[in-house]
């Protein structure tokens, strides 16, 4: 069986049984024949289930080997994620602000002890928000802030965003919420953030 050359090298090292009908539309129409023979080139026939071209069956003769092959099952509803179920907003230690279009919100923490941790959690009531973290040292040479966490657009429709940063130097660390990319939508943001010493950090 010829494996398409544009697959990742790690993927080529694995045995793939393609869903032929869907795969035709995505990778150059591989052959629907010969894959059982190809499996037997790498797997002993006594180890390969009969329905895949080998000799192995269940004790009752079932060629699908249900006793040891675990197939996909429906996902329990308790694992479903739902939009709109905002939990962070209900916490007592959370702060809230509303960002207008073309605006930014900066929250600065002064770190006085090296290797402290800046920890945060936030969510928006709807839509997404740009997020980044900047650092500015205490030295007179540290005029321009350094971007420690590059700006990234984050959607908290399903769950709040949590994160932390090890503050290796003393200075000012600034969390930036940026809504300047939109000219229509305001954003309601709930957040909590704090500086914890290496001794008190929950990490």
XYZ file of C-alpha atoms in Angstrom:
203
model
C 0.000 0.000 0.000
C 1.453 3.326 -1.021
C 1.276 6.028 1.648
C 0.838 9.588 0.297
C 4.130 11.460 0.401
C 2.659 14.637 1.816
C 1.830 13.039 5.164
C 3.954 13.990 8.163
C 6.937 11.686 8.695
C 5.644 10.573 12.114
C 2.273 9.796 10.634
C 3.876 7.647 7.948
C 5.376 5.435 10.642
C 1.930 4.464 11.892
C -0.538 2.057 10.324
C -3.514 3.869 8.868
C -6.788 2.339 7.784
C -8.326 5.070 5.721
C -12.022 5.828 5.546
C -11.922 5.560 1.778
C -14.993 7.608 0.894
C -13.959 10.673 2.908
C -10.245 10.311 2.197
C -10.817 10.424 -1.551
C -11.729 14.044 -1.214
C -8.695 15.002 0.844
C -5.592 13.144 -0.307
C -5.156 12.097 -3.899
C -7.540 9.082 -4.048
C -5.486 6.208 -2.531
C -6.444 2.696 -3.580
C -9.323 1.002 -1.770
C -7.639 -2.362 -2.263
C -4.585 -4.059 -0.775
C -4.695 -2.525 2.680
C -5.231 -5.875 4.427
C -2.154 -7.267 2.711
C -0.226 -4.161 3.747
C -1.204 -4.676 7.381
C 0.098 -8.223 7.257
C 3.482 -6.947 6.155
C 3.903 -5.366 9.600
C 1.599 -7.398 11.872
C 1.658 -11.154 12.390
C -1.546 -12.806 11.134
C -2.111 -14.456 14.529
C -2.149 -11.000 16.197
C -4.304 -9.252 13.620
C -8.119 -9.476 14.005
C -9.800 -11.570 11.344
C -11.944 -8.732 10.050
C -8.736 -6.841 9.244
C -7.273 -9.766 7.342
C -5.624 -11.757 10.122
C -6.427 -14.995 11.961
C -7.266 -13.738 15.442
C -10.816 -14.022 16.780
C -12.603 -13.845 20.123
C -13.046 -17.136 22.040
C -16.572 -17.327 20.616
C -15.257 -16.898 17.082
C -16.208 -13.234 16.675
C -13.866 -11.875 13.971
C -14.214 -8.301 15.295
C -12.428 -9.199 18.540
C -14.792 -7.258 20.790
C -13.179 -8.667 23.948
C -9.968 -6.683 23.562
C -10.568 -4.018 20.904
C -12.134 -0.912 22.405
C -14.105 1.137 19.913
C -15.512 4.612 20.131
C -18.474 5.157 22.411
C -20.923 8.050 22.794
C -19.477 10.838 24.950
C -21.362 11.130 28.271
C -23.374 14.325 28.457
C -21.605 15.311 31.679
C -18.530 16.067 29.544
C -20.381 18.341 27.126
C -19.265 21.970 27.089
C -21.929 24.621 26.784
C -21.669 28.248 25.812
C -22.981 30.863 28.155
C -22.381 29.045 31.448
C -20.197 31.695 33.069
C -18.865 30.579 36.433
C -16.092 33.072 37.144
C -18.529 35.988 37.271
C -20.186 34.372 40.278
C -17.017 34.350 42.400
C -16.787 36.864 45.249
C -13.187 37.929 44.546
C -13.728 38.820 40.891
C -13.561 42.318 39.438
C -15.525 43.506 36.423
C -15.070 46.195 33.801
C -16.548 47.021 30.414
C -14.320 47.778 27.449
C -15.568 50.052 24.734
C -14.540 49.561 21.088
C -11.012 50.792 20.241
C -9.987 50.634 23.909
C -7.452 48.890 26.129
C -7.352 48.042 29.809
C -4.000 47.713 31.595
C -3.615 46.198 35.062
C -0.140 46.614 36.560
C 1.423 44.667 39.425
C 4.688 45.621 41.100
C 6.836 42.590 41.878
C 9.320 43.104 44.706
C 10.544 39.526 45.071
C 12.238 37.560 42.311
C 10.645 34.291 41.186
C 7.197 35.328 42.352
C 4.236 34.270 40.233
C 1.696 36.402 38.432
C -1.483 34.345 38.264
C -4.727 35.259 36.500
C -8.121 34.046 35.390
C -10.617 35.879 33.200
C -13.665 35.486 31.010
C -15.709 37.693 28.737
C -19.471 37.759 28.826
C -19.482 37.284 25.061
C -17.109 37.170 22.104
C -13.295 37.251 22.426
C -10.589 39.621 23.649
C -6.902 40.235 22.950
C -4.642 39.396 25.895
C -0.947 39.991 26.568
C 1.513 40.503 29.449
C 4.235 43.181 29.485
C 7.243 43.761 31.747
C 9.113 46.934 32.612
C 12.096 46.801 34.939
C 13.050 49.255 37.677
C 16.332 50.286 36.091
C 16.548 53.625 34.288
C 17.602 51.648 31.231
C 14.302 49.768 31.198
C 12.311 52.426 29.376
C 10.398 50.312 26.877
C 8.158 47.487 28.114
C 9.018 43.954 27.019
C 6.263 41.667 25.772
C 6.512 38.467 27.811
C 3.292 36.911 26.549
C 2.554 38.032 22.983
C -0.875 39.377 22.183
C -3.313 36.566 21.449
C -7.035 36.586 20.827
C -8.829 34.417 23.356
C -12.408 33.172 23.305
C -13.846 32.209 26.693
C -17.231 31.046 25.414
C -16.797 27.608 26.976
C -14.563 28.191 29.990
C -12.511 30.869 31.678
C -8.897 31.430 30.735
C -6.336 30.653 33.435
C -2.628 31.287 33.343
C 0.502 32.122 35.290
C 3.900 33.652 34.696
C 7.073 33.248 36.728
C 8.395 36.727 37.461
C 12.141 36.198 37.378
C 12.934 39.884 37.874
C 11.579 42.632 40.106
C 9.643 45.315 38.286
C 6.216 46.051 36.873
C 4.188 43.344 35.168
C 1.173 44.523 33.201
C -1.784 42.478 32.025
C -3.310 44.045 28.916
C -6.845 43.461 27.689
C -7.183 44.921 24.211
C -10.448 45.587 22.378
C -8.977 47.999 19.851
C -9.542 45.597 16.948
C -13.297 46.063 17.024
C -15.232 49.221 16.196
C -18.699 47.909 17.129
C -18.695 45.569 20.126
C -18.031 46.461 23.738
C -16.829 43.649 26.017
C -17.687 42.873 29.616
C -14.699 41.255 31.301
C -14.568 39.474 34.646
C -11.116 38.785 36.046
C -9.017 38.070 39.084
C -5.241 38.348 39.246
C -2.586 38.456 41.926
C 1.118 38.258 42.650
C 2.042 35.297 44.823
C 5.463 34.713 46.343
C 7.284 31.457 45.562
C 6.251 30.261 49.021
C 2.555 31.065 48.672
C 1.942 30.210 45.044
C -0.618 27.517 44.394
C 1.530 26.142 41.545
